[in-house]
Amino acid sequence: MIILLTGGTGYIGSHTAIAAIAAGHQVVLYDNLSNSHAQVIEKMHTITHQKIPFVQGDVLNTELLYKTLVEYKIDAVIHLAGLKSVKDSSEYPINYYHNNVSGTISLLQAMSRAGVKKLVFSSSATVYGEPQYLPYDENHPTTPINVYGRTKLQIEEVLRDLVDSDSTWRILALRYFNPVGAHASGLIGENPQGIPNNLMPYVAQVAAKELPILHIFGDDYATKDGTGERDYIHVMDLAEGHTAAIDYLINHEGFRCINLGTGSAFSVLDLVKSFEHVLGSKIPYQISPRRHGDLPKYFADASLAHELLNWKAHRSLLDMCHTTWIFKKNSKKGS
Ligand code: NAD
Ligand code: UDP
């Protein structure tokens, strides 16, 4: 198939493109480069030994999307373009609703006009909100506790309504847990601007001595060691989940939401210890106050993905830390 990846030069998009090519698909990248760099495309060429077409554009530009879908004879779209900072989403809610929700509507209009009706959407575990029970399965109530999560939930509702109105659409919303790690080549990975908000890139910067110390946000939660627990998933496992989703859409109609996680929770201290093992030295840290809005613990029931997509995450926490560190060292050399 020929797959358009919106947000294709971003962290998850670039890895997903590589997984899709490895699975025998052709890909076209579409991105406005608001949170990524065009240089990543060269790295993707090196990894895949293929020239990957790139269109610089905004998903709010319906006309350019339509032209791209037609020109490249696109069969399916993986829609990853979006803004993803929980913190910024509460400061700039209109930007977030416009970019994420209106951006998706623009994409759906372009797809409808071009007759492209297979879509995989990047949703998030943040749609669930305060856990009523764990692990979260796909039937867990959805009451997101931040604007970012509400943009994802609204998009899911738009997608469900669309499929209800026209059964020729085939759409999967993949609810990602905590993607970390990098491609094994160390050529592409997560490269946040400024001081990272998320744990793994922060730890990597402390390991590289770019930041002096890790602040662990709370050690008094009701978790196994008092620190927050999350379902960290290797970005290449996540990427392969998308190709499994595309395969599913070939034979199945309708709309479904599916968790992409490992089904296991690791604490902040587990992750730090794993990274120290890779590094061969200590990561300096201090216990700081809890971060506002943090949930103590959540993780996925990943059984539906296994049942429907025949997909399971198999890479370890050590592999997540190892590939993060290879990428970090490579990027330091290159900078
Ligand atoms: P990312 O910021 O690295 O990638 C998103 C890409 O989309 C960027 O390259 C950015 O330039 C592009 N983009 C943003 N708005 C655009 C627009 N209007 N038009 C065109 N391109 C635009 O983020 P990521 O981590 O790769 O996330 C990809 C998707 O997965 C996002 O939708 C995000 O919300 C979702 N997601 C991410 C995580 C995570 O922890 N990384 C977790 C759950 C869901
Ligand atoms: N965390 C931390 N220090 C940091 C960043 C994160 O202790 O500098 C903790 C955070 O409180 C949470 C876990 O690490 O328990 C994962 O946080 P992240 O922001 O990576 O993911 P999210 O909270 O969005 O799931």
mmCIF file of C-alpha atoms and ligand atoms in Angstrom:
data_model
loop_
_atom_site.group_PDB
_atom_site.id
_atom_site.type_symbol
_atom_site.label_atom_id
_atom_site.label_comp_id
_atom_site.label_asym_id
_atom_site.label_seq_id
_atom_site.Cartn_x
_atom_site.Cartn_y
_atom_site.Cartn_z
ATOM 1 C CA MET A 1 0.000 0.000 0.000
ATOM 2 C CA ILE A 2 0.980 3.623 -0.378
ATOM 3 C CA ILE A 3 0.600 5.294 3.009
ATOM 4 C CA LEU A 4 0.578 8.993 3.827
ATOM 5 C CA LEU A 5 1.976 9.791 7.273
ATOM 6 C CA THR A 6 0.929 13.184 8.598
ATOM 7 C CA GLY A 7 3.446 14.188 11.264
ATOM 8 C CA GLY A 8 5.786 11.830 9.406
ATOM 9 C CA THR A 9 9.019 13.606 10.371
ATOM 10 C CA GLY A 10 8.132 13.581 14.079
ATOM 11 C CA TYR A 11 9.312 11.136 16.710
ATOM 12 C CA ILE A 12 6.688 8.407 16.270
ATOM 13 C CA GLY A 13 6.046 9.195 12.586
ATOM 14 C CA SER A 14 9.674 8.678 11.525
ATOM 15 C CA HIS A 15 9.863 5.283 13.279
ATOM 16 C CA THR A 16 6.455 4.283 11.909
ATOM 17 C CA ALA A 17 7.567 5.135 8.374
ATOM 18 C CA ILE A 18 10.567 2.843 8.777
ATOM 19 C CA ALA A 19 8.427 0.006 10.123
ATOM 20 C CA ALA A 20 5.946 0.461 7.250
ATOM 21 C CA ILE A 21 8.743 0.339 4.656
ATOM 22 C CA ALA A 22 10.176 -2.784 6.337
ATOM 23 C CA ALA A 23 6.703 -4.345 6.034
ATOM 24 C CA GLY A 24 6.728 -3.699 2.266
ATOM 25 C CA HIS A 25 4.678 -0.494 2.030
ATOM 26 C CA GLN A 26 5.575 2.765 0.317
ATOM 27 C CA VAL A 27 5.290 5.916 2.409
ATOM 28 C CA VAL A 28 4.908 9.644 1.847
ATOM 29 C CA LEU A 29 5.655 12.056 4.684
ATOM 30 C CA TYR A 30 3.562 15.176 5.292
ATOM 31 C CA ASP A 31 4.599 17.590 8.036
ATOM 32 C CA ASN A 32 4.737 21.335 8.684
ATOM 33 C CA LEU A 33 8.022 20.890 10.624
ATOM 34 C CA SER A 34 6.607 22.800 13.611
ATOM 35 C CA ASN A 35 8.141 20.211 15.962
ATOM 36 C CA SER A 36 10.635 18.312 13.790
ATOM 37 C CA HIS A 37 13.468 18.871 11.335
ATOM 38 C CA ALA A 38 13.777 17.984 7.661
ATOM 39 C CA GLN A 39 17.231 16.436 8.409
ATOM 40 C CA VAL A 40 15.456 13.401 9.840
ATOM 41 C CA ILE A 41 14.492 12.469 6.259
ATOM 42 C CA GLU A 42 18.179 11.989 5.333
ATOM 43 C CA LYS A 43 18.574 9.684 8.336
ATOM 44 C CA MET A 44 15.523 7.725 7.210
ATOM 45 C CA HIS A 45 17.088 7.383 3.753
ATOM 46 C CA THR A 46 20.243 5.991 5.357
ATOM 47 C CA ILE A 47 18.255 3.450 7.377
ATOM 48 C CA THR A 48 15.932 2.293 4.581
ATOM 49 C CA HIS A 49 18.188 2.849 1.527
ATOM 50 C CA GLN A 50 15.183 4.514 -0.071
ATOM 51 C CA LYS A 51 14.238 8.045 -1.070
ATOM 52 C CA ILE A 52 11.104 8.896 0.873
ATOM 53 C CA PRO A 53 8.877 11.595 -0.621
ATOM 54 C CA PHE A 54 8.229 14.527 1.708
ATOM 55 C CA VAL A 55 5.595 17.244 1.412
ATOM 56 C CA GLN A 56 6.047 20.229 3.708
ATOM 57 C CA GLY A 57 2.547 21.309 4.629
ATOM 58 C CA ASP A 58 0.007 21.849 7.355
ATOM 59 C CA VAL A 59 -2.889 19.478 7.970
ATOM 60 C CA LEU A 60 -5.077 22.571 8.143
ATOM 61 C CA ASN A 61 -4.308 23.053 4.429
ATOM 62 C CA THR A 62 -7.087 20.847 3.009
ATOM 63 C CA GLU A 63 -6.259 21.673 -0.605
ATOM 64 C CA LEU A 64 -2.598 20.665 -0.316
ATOM 65 C CA LEU A 65 -3.604 17.472 1.479
ATOM 66 C CA TYR A 66 -6.099 16.652 -1.273
ATOM 67 C CA LYS A 67 -3.470 17.236 -3.983
ATOM 68 C CA THR A 68 -0.967 15.078 -2.089
ATOM 69 C CA LEU A 69 -3.459 12.218 -1.695
ATOM 70 C CA VAL A 70 -4.241 12.288 -5.418
ATOM 71 C CA GLU A 71 -0.705 12.881 -6.711
ATOM 72 C CA TYR A 72 0.825 10.025 -4.728
ATOM 73 C CA LYS A 73 -2.183 7.694 -5.180
ATOM 74 C CA ILE A 74 -2.466 7.221 -1.422
ATOM 75 C CA ASP A 75 -4.345 4.110 -0.180
ATOM 76 C CA ALA A 76 -4.347 4.819 3.572
ATOM 77 C CA VAL A 77 -3.362 7.562 6.008
ATOM 78 C CA ILE A 78 -1.647 7.343 9.384
ATOM 79 C CA HIS A 79 -2.495 10.624 11.102
ATOM 80 C CA LEU A 80 0.174 11.501 13.641
ATOM 81 C CA ALA A 81 0.352 15.286 13.141
ATOM 82 C CA GLY A 82 -0.646 17.045 16.307
ATOM 83 C CA LEU A 83 0.500 19.099 19.267
ATOM 84 C CA LYS A 84 1.243 16.929 22.291
ATOM 85 C CA SER A 85 2.285 18.964 25.324
ATOM 86 C CA VAL A 86 -0.152 18.553 28.209
ATOM 87 C CA LYS A 87 1.248 21.726 29.807
ATOM 88 C CA ASP A 88 0.958 23.911 26.685
ATOM 89 C CA SER A 89 -2.521 22.568 25.995
ATOM 90 C CA SER A 90 -3.887 24.210 29.147
ATOM 91 C CA GLU A 91 -2.087 27.489 28.337
ATOM 92 C CA TYR A 92 -3.126 27.581 24.675
ATOM 93 C CA PRO A 93 -6.346 25.558 24.446
ATOM 94 C CA ILE A 94 -7.590 27.224 21.246
ATOM 95 C CA ASN A 95 -4.306 26.408 19.454
ATOM 96 C CA TYR A 96 -4.642 22.814 20.592
ATOM 97 C CA TYR A 97 -8.286 22.407 19.532
ATOM 98 C CA HIS A 98 -7.555 24.169 16.228
ATOM 99 C CA ASN A 99 -4.437 22.202 15.359
ATOM 100 C CA ASN A 100 -5.579 18.795 16.603
ATOM 101 C CA VAL A 101 -9.366 18.763 16.115
ATOM 102 C CA SER A 102 -9.741 21.168 13.154
ATOM 103 C CA GLY A 103 -6.585 19.676 11.606
ATOM 104 C CA THR A 104 -8.187 16.230 11.696
ATOM 105 C CA ILE A 105 -11.437 17.536 10.203
ATOM 106 C CA SER A 106 -9.427 19.139 7.395
ATOM 107 C CA LEU A 107 -7.698 15.807 6.761
ATOM 108 C CA LEU A 108 -11.033 13.949 6.713
ATOM 109 C CA GLN A 109 -12.421 16.447 4.192
ATOM 110 C CA ALA A 110 -9.415 15.955 1.930
ATOM 111 C CA MET A 111 -9.598 12.160 2.277
ATOM 112 C CA SER A 112 -13.315 12.111 1.572
ATOM 113 C CA ARG A 113 -12.854 14.171 -1.615
ATOM 114 C CA ALA A 114 -9.982 11.952 -2.755
ATOM 115 C CA GLY A 115 -11.896 8.759 -1.930
ATOM 116 C CA VAL A 116 -9.238 7.584 0.566
ATOM 117 C CA LYS A 117 -11.143 5.979 3.433
ATOM 118 C CA LYS A 118 -8.628 4.022 5.498
ATOM 119 C CA LEU A 119 -7.226 5.860 8.500
ATOM 120 C CA VAL A 120 -5.119 5.060 11.548
ATOM 121 C CA PHE A 121 -5.207 7.819 14.153
ATOM 122 C CA SER A 122 -2.688 8.557 16.945
ATOM 123 C CA SER A 123 -4.786 8.734 20.065
ATOM 124 C CA SER A 124 -3.544 8.528 23.621
ATOM 125 C CA ALA A 125 -4.081 6.809 26.957
ATOM 126 C CA THR A 126 -4.748 10.315 28.342
ATOM 127 C CA VAL A 127 -8.348 9.919 27.062
ATOM 128 C CA TYR A 128 -9.052 7.641 30.050
ATOM 129 C CA GLY A 129 -8.350 10.067 32.924
ATOM 130 C CA GLU A 130 -8.543 9.054 36.584
ATOM 131 C CA PRO A 131 -8.395 5.228 36.667
ATOM 132 C CA GLN A 132 -11.662 3.613 37.808
ATOM 133 C CA TYR A 133 -9.769 0.311 37.584
ATOM 134 C CA LEU A 134 -6.458 -0.912 36.167
ATOM 135 C CA PRO A 135 -5.272 -1.942 33.691
ATOM 136 C CA TYR A 136 -7.248 0.410 31.458
ATOM 137 C CA ASP A 137 -9.116 -1.579 28.842
ATOM 138 C CA GLU A 138 -10.797 0.078 25.869
ATOM 139 C CA ASN A 139 -14.173 0.087 27.675
ATOM 140 C CA HIS A 140 -12.818 2.116 30.595
ATOM 141 C CA PRO A 141 -14.742 5.431 30.943
ATOM 142 C CA THR A 142 -13.115 8.315 29.084
ATOM 143 C CA THR A 143 -12.894 11.480 31.192
ATOM 144 C CA PRO A 144 -9.591 13.132 30.267
ATOM 145 C CA ILE A 145 -8.169 15.483 32.887
ATOM 146 C CA ASN A 146 -6.409 17.885 30.519
ATOM 147 C CA VAL A 147 -7.056 19.812 27.293
ATOM 148 C CA TYR A 148 -4.668 17.646 25.280
ATOM 149 C CA GLY A 149 -6.589 14.509 26.260
ATOM 150 C CA ARG A 150 -9.883 16.221 25.433
ATOM 151 C CA THR A 151 -8.646 17.059 21.914
ATOM 152 C CA LYS A 152 -7.877 13.351 21.390
ATOM 153 C CA LEU A 153 -11.256 12.259 22.741
ATOM 154 C CA GLN A 154 -13.102 14.789 20.565
ATOM 155 C CA ILE A 155 -11.266 13.476 17.505
ATOM 156 C CA GLU A 156 -12.236 9.908 18.392
ATOM 157 C CA GLU A 157 -15.877 11.052 18.600
ATOM 158 C CA VAL A 158 -15.660 12.741 15.189
ATOM 159 C CA LEU A 159 -14.188 9.545 13.716
ATOM 160 C CA ARG A 160 -16.895 7.355 15.263
ATOM 161 C CA ASP A 161 -19.642 9.651 13.927
ATOM 162 C CA LEU A 162 -18.061 9.613 10.478
ATOM 163 C CA VAL A 163 -17.970 5.815 10.307
ATOM 164 C CA ASP A 164 -21.566 5.660 11.623
ATOM 165 C CA SER A 165 -22.635 7.939 8.774
ATOM 166 C CA ASP A 166 -20.688 6.123 6.034
ATOM 167 C CA SER A 167 -19.728 2.497 6.520
ATOM 168 C CA THR A 168 -17.165 2.571 3.697
ATOM 169 C CA TRP A 169 -14.718 4.303 6.082
ATOM 170 C CA ARG A 170 -12.334 2.044 8.018
ATOM 171 C CA ILE A 171 -10.721 3.733 10.999
ATOM 172 C CA LEU A 172 -8.634 2.670 13.985
ATOM 173 C CA ALA A 173 -7.733 5.009 16.841
ATOM 174 C CA LEU A 174 -4.618 3.713 18.569
ATOM 175 C CA ARG A 175 -4.353 4.775 22.197
ATOM 176 C CA TYR A 176 -0.634 4.981 22.885
ATOM 177 C CA PHE A 177 0.774 4.566 26.368
ATOM 178 C CA ASN A 178 4.301 5.984 26.983
ATOM 179 C CA PRO A 179 6.457 5.695 23.856
ATOM 180 C CA VAL A 180 10.216 5.824 24.553
ATOM 181 C CA GLY A 181 13.436 4.552 22.985
ATOM 182 C CA ALA A 182 14.806 4.922 19.485
ATOM 183 C CA HIS A 183 15.579 3.017 16.300
ATOM 184 C CA ALA A 184 18.428 0.533 16.855
ATOM 185 C CA SER A 185 20.673 2.462 14.412
ATOM 186 C CA GLY A 186 20.655 5.399 16.837
ATOM 187 C CA LEU A 187 20.091 7.690 13.838
ATOM 188 C CA ILE A 188 16.574 8.782 14.760
ATOM 189 C CA GLY A 189 14.896 9.202 18.123
ATOM 190 C CA GLU A 190 13.151 11.698 20.338
ATOM 191 C CA ASN A 191 14.779 15.094 20.314
ATOM 192 C CA PRO A 192 12.683 17.545 22.346
ATOM 193 C CA GLN A 193 13.349 21.280 22.131
ATOM 194 C CA GLY A 194 14.545 22.876 25.395
ATOM 195 C CA ILE A 195 14.199 21.188 28.770
ATOM 196 C CA PRO A 196 12.240 17.932 28.363
ATOM 197 C CA ASN A 197 8.911 17.460 30.144
ATOM 198 C CA ASN A 198 9.002 13.675 29.860
ATOM 199 C CA LEU A 199 11.020 11.298 31.961
ATOM 200 C CA MET A 200 13.120 9.351 29.423
ATOM 201 C CA PRO A 201 14.504 12.340 27.465
ATOM 202 C CA TYR A 202 15.202 14.087 30.793
ATOM 203 C CA VAL A 203 17.128 11.067 32.084
ATOM 204 C CA ALA A 204 19.066 10.917 28.793
ATOM 205 C CA GLN A 205 20.082 14.562 29.168
ATOM 206 C CA VAL A 206 21.221 13.976 32.749
ATOM 207 C CA ALA A 207 23.180 10.913 31.568
ATOM 208 C CA ALA A 208 24.822 13.082 28.888
ATOM 209 C CA LYS A 209 25.602 15.709 31.555
ATOM 210 C CA GLU A 210 23.508 18.292 29.717
ATOM 211 C CA LEU A 211 21.352 18.612 32.831
ATOM 212 C CA PRO A 212 22.806 18.296 36.334
ATOM 213 C CA ILE A 213 20.210 16.177 38.115
ATOM 214 C CA LEU A 214 16.913 14.354 37.646
ATOM 215 C CA HIS A 215 13.995 15.574 39.747
ATOM 216 C CA ILE A 216 11.759 12.663 40.667
ATOM 217 C CA PHE A 217 8.262 14.060 41.100
ATOM 218 C CA GLY A 218 7.119 12.396 44.309
ATOM 219 C CA ASP A 219 8.113 9.211 46.143
ATOM 220 C CA ASP A 220 5.003 8.918 48.316
ATOM 221 C CA TYR A 221 2.460 7.532 45.856
ATOM 222 C CA ALA A 222 0.673 4.275 46.616
ATOM 223 C CA THR A 223 2.897 2.440 44.129
ATOM 224 C CA LYS A 224 5.479 -0.300 44.622
ATOM 225 C CA ASP A 225 8.339 2.109 45.471
ATOM 226 C CA GLY A 226 6.383 5.363 45.900
ATOM 227 C CA THR A 227 7.321 6.820 42.489
ATOM 228 C CA GLY A 228 4.956 7.101 39.512
ATOM 229 C CA GLU A 229 4.355 4.014 37.383
ATOM 230 C CA ARG A 230 3.752 4.006 33.623
ATOM 231 C CA ASP A 231 3.467 1.584 30.728
ATOM 232 C CA TYR A 232 6.596 2.478 28.728
ATOM 233 C CA ILE A 233 6.509 1.079 25.204
ATOM 234 C CA HIS A 234 9.447 0.909 22.799
ATOM 235 C CA VAL A 235 8.800 3.250 19.868
ATOM 236 C CA MET A 236 9.675 0.485 17.364
ATOM 237 C CA ASP A 237 7.077 -1.823 18.947
ATOM 238 C CA LEU A 238 4.601 1.045 18.685
ATOM 239 C CA ALA A 239 5.642 1.653 15.062
ATOM 240 C CA GLU A 240 5.048 -2.007 14.206
ATOM 241 C CA GLY A 241 1.618 -1.719 15.835
ATOM 242 C CA HIS A 242 0.730 0.756 13.072
ATOM 243 C CA THR A 243 1.599 -1.653 10.281
ATOM 244 C CA ALA A 244 -0.491 -4.303 12.039
ATOM 245 C CA ALA A 245 -3.317 -1.736 12.150
ATOM 246 C CA ILE A 246 -2.989 -1.036 8.418
ATOM 247 C CA ASP A 247 -3.149 -4.787 7.713
ATOM 248 C CA TYR A 248 -6.293 -5.024 9.844
ATOM 249 C CA LEU A 249 -7.995 -2.240 7.864
ATOM 250 C CA ILE A 250 -7.547 -4.152 4.613
ATOM 251 C CA ASN A 251 -10.060 -6.752 5.814
ATOM 252 C CA HIS A 252 -12.200 -4.967 8.401
ATOM 253 C CA GLU A 253 -14.749 -2.179 8.272
ATOM 254 C CA GLY A 254 -15.880 0.107 11.074
ATOM 255 C CA PHE A 255 -14.265 2.133 13.835
ATOM 256 C CA ARG A 256 -12.360 0.778 16.839
ATOM 257 C CA CYS A 257 -10.178 2.167 19.598
ATOM 258 C CA ILE A 258 -7.236 -0.055 20.512
ATOM 259 C CA ASN A 259 -4.628 0.321 23.264
ATOM 260 C CA LEU A 260 -0.980 0.111 22.252
ATOM 261 C CA GLY A 261 0.963 -0.631 25.409
ATOM 262 C CA THR A 262 2.947 -3.487 26.896
ATOM 263 C CA GLY A 263 0.565 -4.357 29.725
ATOM 264 C CA SER A 264 3.304 -3.771 32.358
ATOM 265 C CA ALA A 265 3.988 -0.798 34.584
ATOM 266 C CA PHE A 266 7.469 0.404 35.545
ATOM 267 C CA SER A 267 8.273 3.017 38.175
ATOM 268 C CA VAL A 268 10.495 6.065 37.761
ATOM 269 C CA LEU A 269 13.129 4.265 39.854
ATOM 270 C CA ASP A 270 12.882 1.128 37.661
ATOM 271 C CA LEU A 271 13.610 3.265 34.629
ATOM 272 C CA VAL A 272 16.490 5.070 36.345
ATOM 273 C CA LYS A 273 18.048 1.734 37.431
ATOM 274 C CA SER A 274 17.715 0.331 33.936
ATOM 275 C CA PHE A 275 19.355 3.403 32.439
ATOM 276 C CA GLU A 276 22.172 3.204 35.003
ATOM 277 C CA HIS A 277 22.752 -0.400 33.940
ATOM 278 C CA VAL A 278 23.143 0.696 30.297
ATOM 279 C CA LEU A 279 25.315 3.657 31.268
ATOM 280 C CA GLY A 280 27.494 1.778 33.728
ATOM 281 C CA SER A 281 27.290 4.702 36.151
ATOM 282 C CA LYS A 282 24.816 6.451 38.436
ATOM 283 C CA ILE A 283 22.155 8.947 37.356
ATOM 284 C CA PRO A 284 22.088 11.705 39.982
ATOM 285 C CA TYR A 285 18.562 12.362 41.220
ATOM 286 C CA GLN A 286 16.664 14.052 44.019
ATOM 287 C CA ILE A 287 13.131 13.596 45.241
ATOM 288 C CA SER A 288 11.038 16.674 44.445
ATOM 289 C CA PRO A 289 7.362 17.521 45.069
ATOM 290 C CA ARG A 290 4.674 15.747 43.054
ATOM 291 C CA ARG A 291 3.946 17.259 39.627
ATOM 292 C CA HIS A 292 0.482 18.828 39.422
ATOM 293 C CA GLY A 293 -1.956 16.664 37.448
ATOM 294 C CA ASP A 294 0.150 13.474 37.552
ATOM 295 C CA LEU A 295 -1.658 10.170 37.993
ATOM 296 C CA PRO A 296 0.153 7.764 40.352
ATOM 297 C CA LYS A 297 -0.049 4.773 38.053
ATOM 298 C CA TYR A 298 -1.584 3.529 34.852
ATOM 299 C CA PHE A 299 -0.970 0.820 32.321
ATOM 300 C CA ALA A 300 -2.671 -0.912 29.439
ATOM 301 C CA ASP A 301 -4.717 -3.996 29.025
ATOM 302 C CA ALA A 302 -3.033 -4.826 25.726
ATOM 303 C CA SER A 303 -5.074 -7.926 24.937
ATOM 304 C CA LEU A 304 -7.363 -6.378 22.298
ATOM 305 C CA ALA A 305 -4.389 -5.400 20.125
ATOM 306 C CA HIS A 306 -3.147 -8.959 20.350
ATOM 307 C CA GLU A 307 -6.542 -10.402 19.526
ATOM 308 C CA LEU A 308 -7.429 -8.075 16.642
ATOM 309 C CA LEU A 309 -4.068 -7.015 15.235
ATOM 310 C CA ASN A 310 -2.018 -10.068 16.146
ATOM 311 C CA TRP A 311 0.470 -7.602 17.603
ATOM 312 C CA LYS A 312 2.340 -7.567 20.908
ATOM 313 C CA ALA A 313 5.111 -5.341 22.261
ATOM 314 C CA HIS A 314 8.207 -7.450 22.896
ATOM 315 C CA ARG A 315 11.133 -5.088 23.459
ATOM 316 C CA SER A 316 12.363 -4.668 27.066
ATOM 317 C CA LEU A 317 12.841 -1.631 29.304
ATOM 318 C CA LEU A 318 16.590 -2.218 28.976
ATOM 319 C CA ASP A 319 16.271 -2.020 25.186
ATOM 320 C CA MET A 320 14.284 1.219 25.538
ATOM 321 C CA CYS A 321 17.086 2.735 27.657
ATOM 322 C CA HIS A 322 19.853 1.288 25.475
ATOM 323 C CA THR A 323 18.495 2.699 22.187
ATOM 324 C CA THR A 324 17.728 6.057 23.849
ATOM 325 C CA TRP A 325 21.353 6.247 24.955
ATOM 326 C CA ILE A 326 22.770 5.253 21.536
ATOM 327 C CA PHE A 327 20.649 7.965 19.922
ATOM 328 C CA LYS A 328 21.662 10.512 22.555
ATOM 329 C CA LYS A 329 25.376 9.815 22.066
ATOM 330 C CA ASN A 330 24.984 10.012 18.278
ATOM 331 C CA SER A 331 23.142 13.312 18.427
ATOM 332 C CA LYS A 332 25.802 14.786 20.694
ATOM 333 C CA LYS A 333 28.490 13.803 18.183
ATOM 334 C CA GLY A 334 26.456 15.362 15.377
ATOM 335 C CA SER A 335 25.747 18.626 17.223
HETATM 336 P P1 NAD B 1 6.102 14.899 17.468
HETATM 337 O O1 NAD B 1 5.848 16.310 17.884
HETATM 338 O O2 NAD B 1 7.499 14.412 17.443
HETATM 339 O O3 NAD B 1 5.457 14.625 16.031
HETATM 340 C C1 NAD B 1 4.299 15.287 15.594
HETATM 341 C C2 NAD B 1 4.621 15.872 14.230
HETATM 342 O O4 NAD B 1 3.467 16.561 13.744
HETATM 343 C C3 NAD B 1 5.757 16.898 14.274
HETATM 344 O O5 NAD B 1 6.724 16.540 13.309
HETATM 345 C C4 NAD B 1 5.086 18.219 13.922
HETATM 346 O O6 NAD B 1 5.940 19.068 13.170
HETATM 347 C C5 NAD B 1 3.880 17.755 13.133
HETATM 348 N N1 NAD B 1 2.728 18.646 13.178
HETATM 349 C C6 NAD B 1 2.130 19.199 14.264
HETATM 350 N N2 NAD B 1 1.083 19.944 13.876
HETATM 351 C C7 NAD B 1 1.008 19.857 12.521
HETATM 352 C C8 NAD B 1 0.144 20.402 11.554
HETATM 353 N N3 NAD B 1 -0.843 21.221 11.884
HETATM 354 N N4 NAD B 1 0.352 20.107 10.254
HETATM 355 C C9 NAD B 1 1.374 19.280 9.891
HETATM 356 N N5 NAD B 1 2.236 18.744 10.768
HETATM 357 C C10 NAD B 1 2.050 19.035 12.072
HETATM 358 O O7 NAD B 1 5.188 13.983 18.399
HETATM 359 P P2 NAD B 1 5.134 12.398 18.496
HETATM 360 O O8 NAD B 1 5.596 12.029 19.858
HETATM 361 O O9 NAD B 1 5.762 11.793 17.310
HETATM 362 O O10 NAD B 1 3.568 12.207 18.455
HETATM 363 C C11 NAD B 1 2.875 11.838 17.271
HETATM 364 C C12 NAD B 1 1.393 11.736 17.597
HETATM 365 O O11 NAD B 1 1.204 10.781 18.613
HETATM 366 C C13 NAD B 1 0.782 13.049 18.109
HETATM 367 O O12 NAD B 1 -0.512 13.176 17.563
HETATM 368 C C14 NAD B 1 0.700 12.820 19.598
HETATM 369 O O13 NAD B 1 -0.357 13.544 20.179
HETATM 370 C C15 NAD B 1 0.440 11.322 19.666
HETATM 371 N N6 NAD B 1 0.874 10.724 20.937
HETATM 372 C C16 NAD B 1 2.159 10.876 21.349
HETATM 373 C C17 NAD B 1 2.569 10.348 22.570
HETATM 374 C C18 NAD B 1 3.975 10.526 23.082
HETATM 375 O O14 NAD B 1 4.199 10.329 24.282
HETATM 376 N N7 NAD B 1 4.944 10.862 22.253
HETATM 377 C C19 NAD B 1 1.647 9.626 23.368
HETATM 378 C C20 NAD B 1 0.342 9.478 22.912
HETATM 379 C C21 NAD B 1 -0.038 10.033 21.678
HETATM 380 N N1 UDP B 2 8.770 12.229 35.982
HETATM 381 C C1 UDP B 2 9.732 12.577 36.904
HETATM 382 N N2 UDP B 2 10.647 13.528 36.549
HETATM 383 C C2 UDP B 2 10.660 14.134 35.328
HETATM 384 C C3 UDP B 2 9.670 13.746 34.387
HETATM 385 C C4 UDP B 2 8.739 12.795 34.766
HETATM 386 O O1 UDP B 2 9.753 12.069 38.023
HETATM 387 O O2 UDP B 2 11.512 14.991 35.060
HETATM 388 C C5 UDP B 2 7.780 11.180 36.342
HETATM 389 C C6 UDP B 2 6.343 11.617 36.283
HETATM 390 O O3 UDP B 2 5.941 12.174 37.519
HETATM 391 C C7 UDP B 2 5.609 10.308 35.944
HETATM 392 C C8 UDP B 2 6.637 9.542 35.093
HETATM 393 O O4 UDP B 2 7.906 10.137 35.378
HETATM 394 O O5 UDP B 2 5.377 9.562 37.123
HETATM 395 C C9 UDP B 2 6.376 9.640 33.599
HETATM 396 O O6 UDP B 2 6.274 11.003 33.243
HETATM 397 P P1 UDP B 2 6.177 11.459 31.727
HETATM 398 O O7 UDP B 2 6.017 12.955 31.714
HETATM 399 O O8 UDP B 2 7.310 10.874 30.965
HETATM 400 O O9 UDP B 2 4.846 10.739 31.189
HETATM 401 P P2 UDP B 2 3.307 11.025 31.562
HETATM 402 O O10 UDP B 2 3.234 11.523 32.962
HETATM 403 O O11 UDP B 2 2.842 12.019 30.564
HETATM 404 O O12 UDP B 2 2.656 9.691 31.417
#
